[in-house]
Short mmCIF file of C-alpha atoms in Angstrom, two decimals:
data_model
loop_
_atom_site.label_atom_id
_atom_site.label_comp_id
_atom_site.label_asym_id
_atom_site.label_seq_id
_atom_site.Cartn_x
_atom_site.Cartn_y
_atom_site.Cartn_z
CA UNK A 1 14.49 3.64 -70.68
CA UNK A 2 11.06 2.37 -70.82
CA UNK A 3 9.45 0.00 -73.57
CA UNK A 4 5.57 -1.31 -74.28
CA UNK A 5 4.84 -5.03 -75.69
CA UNK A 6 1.81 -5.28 -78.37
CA UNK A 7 0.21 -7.42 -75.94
CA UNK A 8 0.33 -4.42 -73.72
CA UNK A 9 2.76 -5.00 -70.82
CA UNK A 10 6.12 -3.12 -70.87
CA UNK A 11 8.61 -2.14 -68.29
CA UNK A 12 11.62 0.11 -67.63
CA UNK A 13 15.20 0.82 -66.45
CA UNK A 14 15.18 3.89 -64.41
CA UNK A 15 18.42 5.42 -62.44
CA UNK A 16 17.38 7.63 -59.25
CA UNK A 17 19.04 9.59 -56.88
CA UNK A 18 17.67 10.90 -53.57
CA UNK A 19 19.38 13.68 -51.04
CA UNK A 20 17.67 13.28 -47.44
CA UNK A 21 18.13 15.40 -44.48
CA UNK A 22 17.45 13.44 -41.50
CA UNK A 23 17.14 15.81 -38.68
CA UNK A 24 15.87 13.48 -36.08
CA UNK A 25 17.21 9.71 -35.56
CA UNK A 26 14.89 6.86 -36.70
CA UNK A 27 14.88 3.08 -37.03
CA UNK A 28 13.65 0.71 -39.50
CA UNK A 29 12.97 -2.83 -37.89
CA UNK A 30 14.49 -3.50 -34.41
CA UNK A 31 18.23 -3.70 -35.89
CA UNK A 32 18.80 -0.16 -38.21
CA UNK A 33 18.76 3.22 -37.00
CA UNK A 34 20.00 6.25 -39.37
CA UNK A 35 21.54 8.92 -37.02
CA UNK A 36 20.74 12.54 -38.09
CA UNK A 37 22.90 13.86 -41.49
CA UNK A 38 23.13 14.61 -44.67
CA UNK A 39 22.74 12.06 -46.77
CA UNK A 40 22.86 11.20 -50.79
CA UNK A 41 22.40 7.62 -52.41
CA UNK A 42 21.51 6.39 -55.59
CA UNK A 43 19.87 3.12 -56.90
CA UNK A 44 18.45 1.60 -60.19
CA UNK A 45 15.09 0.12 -60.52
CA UNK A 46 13.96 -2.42 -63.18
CA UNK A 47 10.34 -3.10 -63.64
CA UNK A 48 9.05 -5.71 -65.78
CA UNK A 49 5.07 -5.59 -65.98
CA UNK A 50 3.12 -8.42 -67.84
CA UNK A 51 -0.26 -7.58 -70.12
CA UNK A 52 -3.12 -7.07 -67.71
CA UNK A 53 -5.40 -9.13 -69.83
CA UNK A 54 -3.38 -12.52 -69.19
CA UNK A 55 -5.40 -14.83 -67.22
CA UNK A 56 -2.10 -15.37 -64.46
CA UNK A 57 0.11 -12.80 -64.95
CA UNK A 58 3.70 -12.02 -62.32
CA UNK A 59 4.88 -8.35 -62.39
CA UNK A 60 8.25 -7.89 -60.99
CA UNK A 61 10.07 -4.50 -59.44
CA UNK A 62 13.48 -4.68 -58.78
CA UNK A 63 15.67 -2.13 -57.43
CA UNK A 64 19.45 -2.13 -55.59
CA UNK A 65 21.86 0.70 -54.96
CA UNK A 66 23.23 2.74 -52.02
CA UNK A 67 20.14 3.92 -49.10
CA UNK A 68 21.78 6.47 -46.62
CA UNK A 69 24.89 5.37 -45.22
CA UNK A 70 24.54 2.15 -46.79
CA UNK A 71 22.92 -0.24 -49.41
CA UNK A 72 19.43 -1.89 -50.18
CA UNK A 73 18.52 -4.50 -52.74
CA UNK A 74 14.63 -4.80 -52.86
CA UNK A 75 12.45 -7.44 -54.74
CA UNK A 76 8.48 -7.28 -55.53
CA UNK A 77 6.97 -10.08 -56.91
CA UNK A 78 3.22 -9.78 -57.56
CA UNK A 79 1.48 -12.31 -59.08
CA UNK A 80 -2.49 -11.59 -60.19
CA UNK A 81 -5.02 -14.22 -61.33
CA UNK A 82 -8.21 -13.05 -62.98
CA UNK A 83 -10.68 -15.88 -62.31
CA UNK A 84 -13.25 -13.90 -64.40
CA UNK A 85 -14.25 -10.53 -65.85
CA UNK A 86 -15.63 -9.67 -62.57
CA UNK A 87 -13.41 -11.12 -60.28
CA UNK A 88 -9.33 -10.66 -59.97
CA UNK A 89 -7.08 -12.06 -57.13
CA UNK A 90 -3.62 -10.71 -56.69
CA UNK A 91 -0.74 -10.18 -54.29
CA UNK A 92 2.63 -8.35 -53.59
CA UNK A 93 5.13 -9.87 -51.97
CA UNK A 94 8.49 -7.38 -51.11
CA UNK A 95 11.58 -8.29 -49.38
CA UNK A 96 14.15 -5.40 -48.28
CA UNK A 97 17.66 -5.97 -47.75
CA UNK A 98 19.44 -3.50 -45.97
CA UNK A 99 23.08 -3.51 -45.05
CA UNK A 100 24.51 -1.10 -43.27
CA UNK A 101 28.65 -2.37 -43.01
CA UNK A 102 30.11 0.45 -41.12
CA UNK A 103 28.15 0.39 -38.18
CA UNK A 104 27.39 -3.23 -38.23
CA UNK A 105 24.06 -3.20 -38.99
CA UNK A 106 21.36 -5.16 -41.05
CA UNK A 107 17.95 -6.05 -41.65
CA UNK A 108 15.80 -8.26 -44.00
CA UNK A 109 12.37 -7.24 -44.45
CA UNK A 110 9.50 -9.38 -45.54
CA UNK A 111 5.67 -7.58 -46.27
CA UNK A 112 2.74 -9.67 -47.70
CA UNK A 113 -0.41 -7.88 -49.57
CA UNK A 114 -3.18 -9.26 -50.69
CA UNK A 115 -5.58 -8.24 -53.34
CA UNK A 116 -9.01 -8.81 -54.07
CA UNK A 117 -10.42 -6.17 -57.24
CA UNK A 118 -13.96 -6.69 -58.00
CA UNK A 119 -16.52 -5.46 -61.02
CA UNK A 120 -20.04 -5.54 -61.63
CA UNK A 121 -19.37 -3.65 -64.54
CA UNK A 122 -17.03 -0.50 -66.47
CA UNK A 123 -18.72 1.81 -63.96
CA UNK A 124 -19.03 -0.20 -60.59
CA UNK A 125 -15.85 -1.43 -59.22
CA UNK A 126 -14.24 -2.47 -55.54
CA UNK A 127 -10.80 -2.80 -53.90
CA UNK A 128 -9.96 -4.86 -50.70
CA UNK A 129 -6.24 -4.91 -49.72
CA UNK A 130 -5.47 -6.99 -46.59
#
């Protein structure tokens, strides 16, 4: 399901599902490792986006559902601030959930990014993402 404001921001409701193969053993963090299987999950993201010609403007992904042998709830928040027609600061910030109940294992994780987009004009632009 996806809609579109007038003002020009929008969003949608989108269901997903995923079938991995792991062949090899690998961790996320220092707390979660996924041991080699077959695995199939599902989750539903909602996105909410905000016109990109608002002065402050927050855009927000949100997504939860099952993530190999267990679940993960995610969050993105990213707020953007156009000082001026050449000049636009932003950031993301994400936090990760992931729960893993049958083998007793978790992790929260937290990433930062920062934003600065630059113009001269239509035809000269510049990205910087820390």
């Amino acid at each position: 399901v996806q809609r579109e404001t007038k003002a020009g921001g929008g969003g949608w409701i989108e269901p997903k599902w995923f079938h991995e193969k792991v062949l090899v053993p690998f961790s996320i963090g220092e707390t979660v490792r996924i041991p080699p299987g077959s695995y199939d999950f599902a989750d539903l993201q909602i996105v909410n986006t905000m016109s990109s010609g608002k002065k402050l403007r927050t855009d927000v992904n949100f997504r939860t559902g099952t993530y190999f042998d267990g679940r993960r709830t995610q969050l993105v928040l990213a707020p953007t601030w156009n000082v001026n027609r050449h000049l636009e600061l932003g950031g993301d910030y994400q936090v990760n959930a992931l729960r893993f109940p049958v083998r007793d294992q978790a992790a929260t994780i937290h990433l930062l990014r920062l934003r600065v987009r630059t113009a001269l004009d239509a035809k000269a632009s510049g990205n910087a993402f820390v």
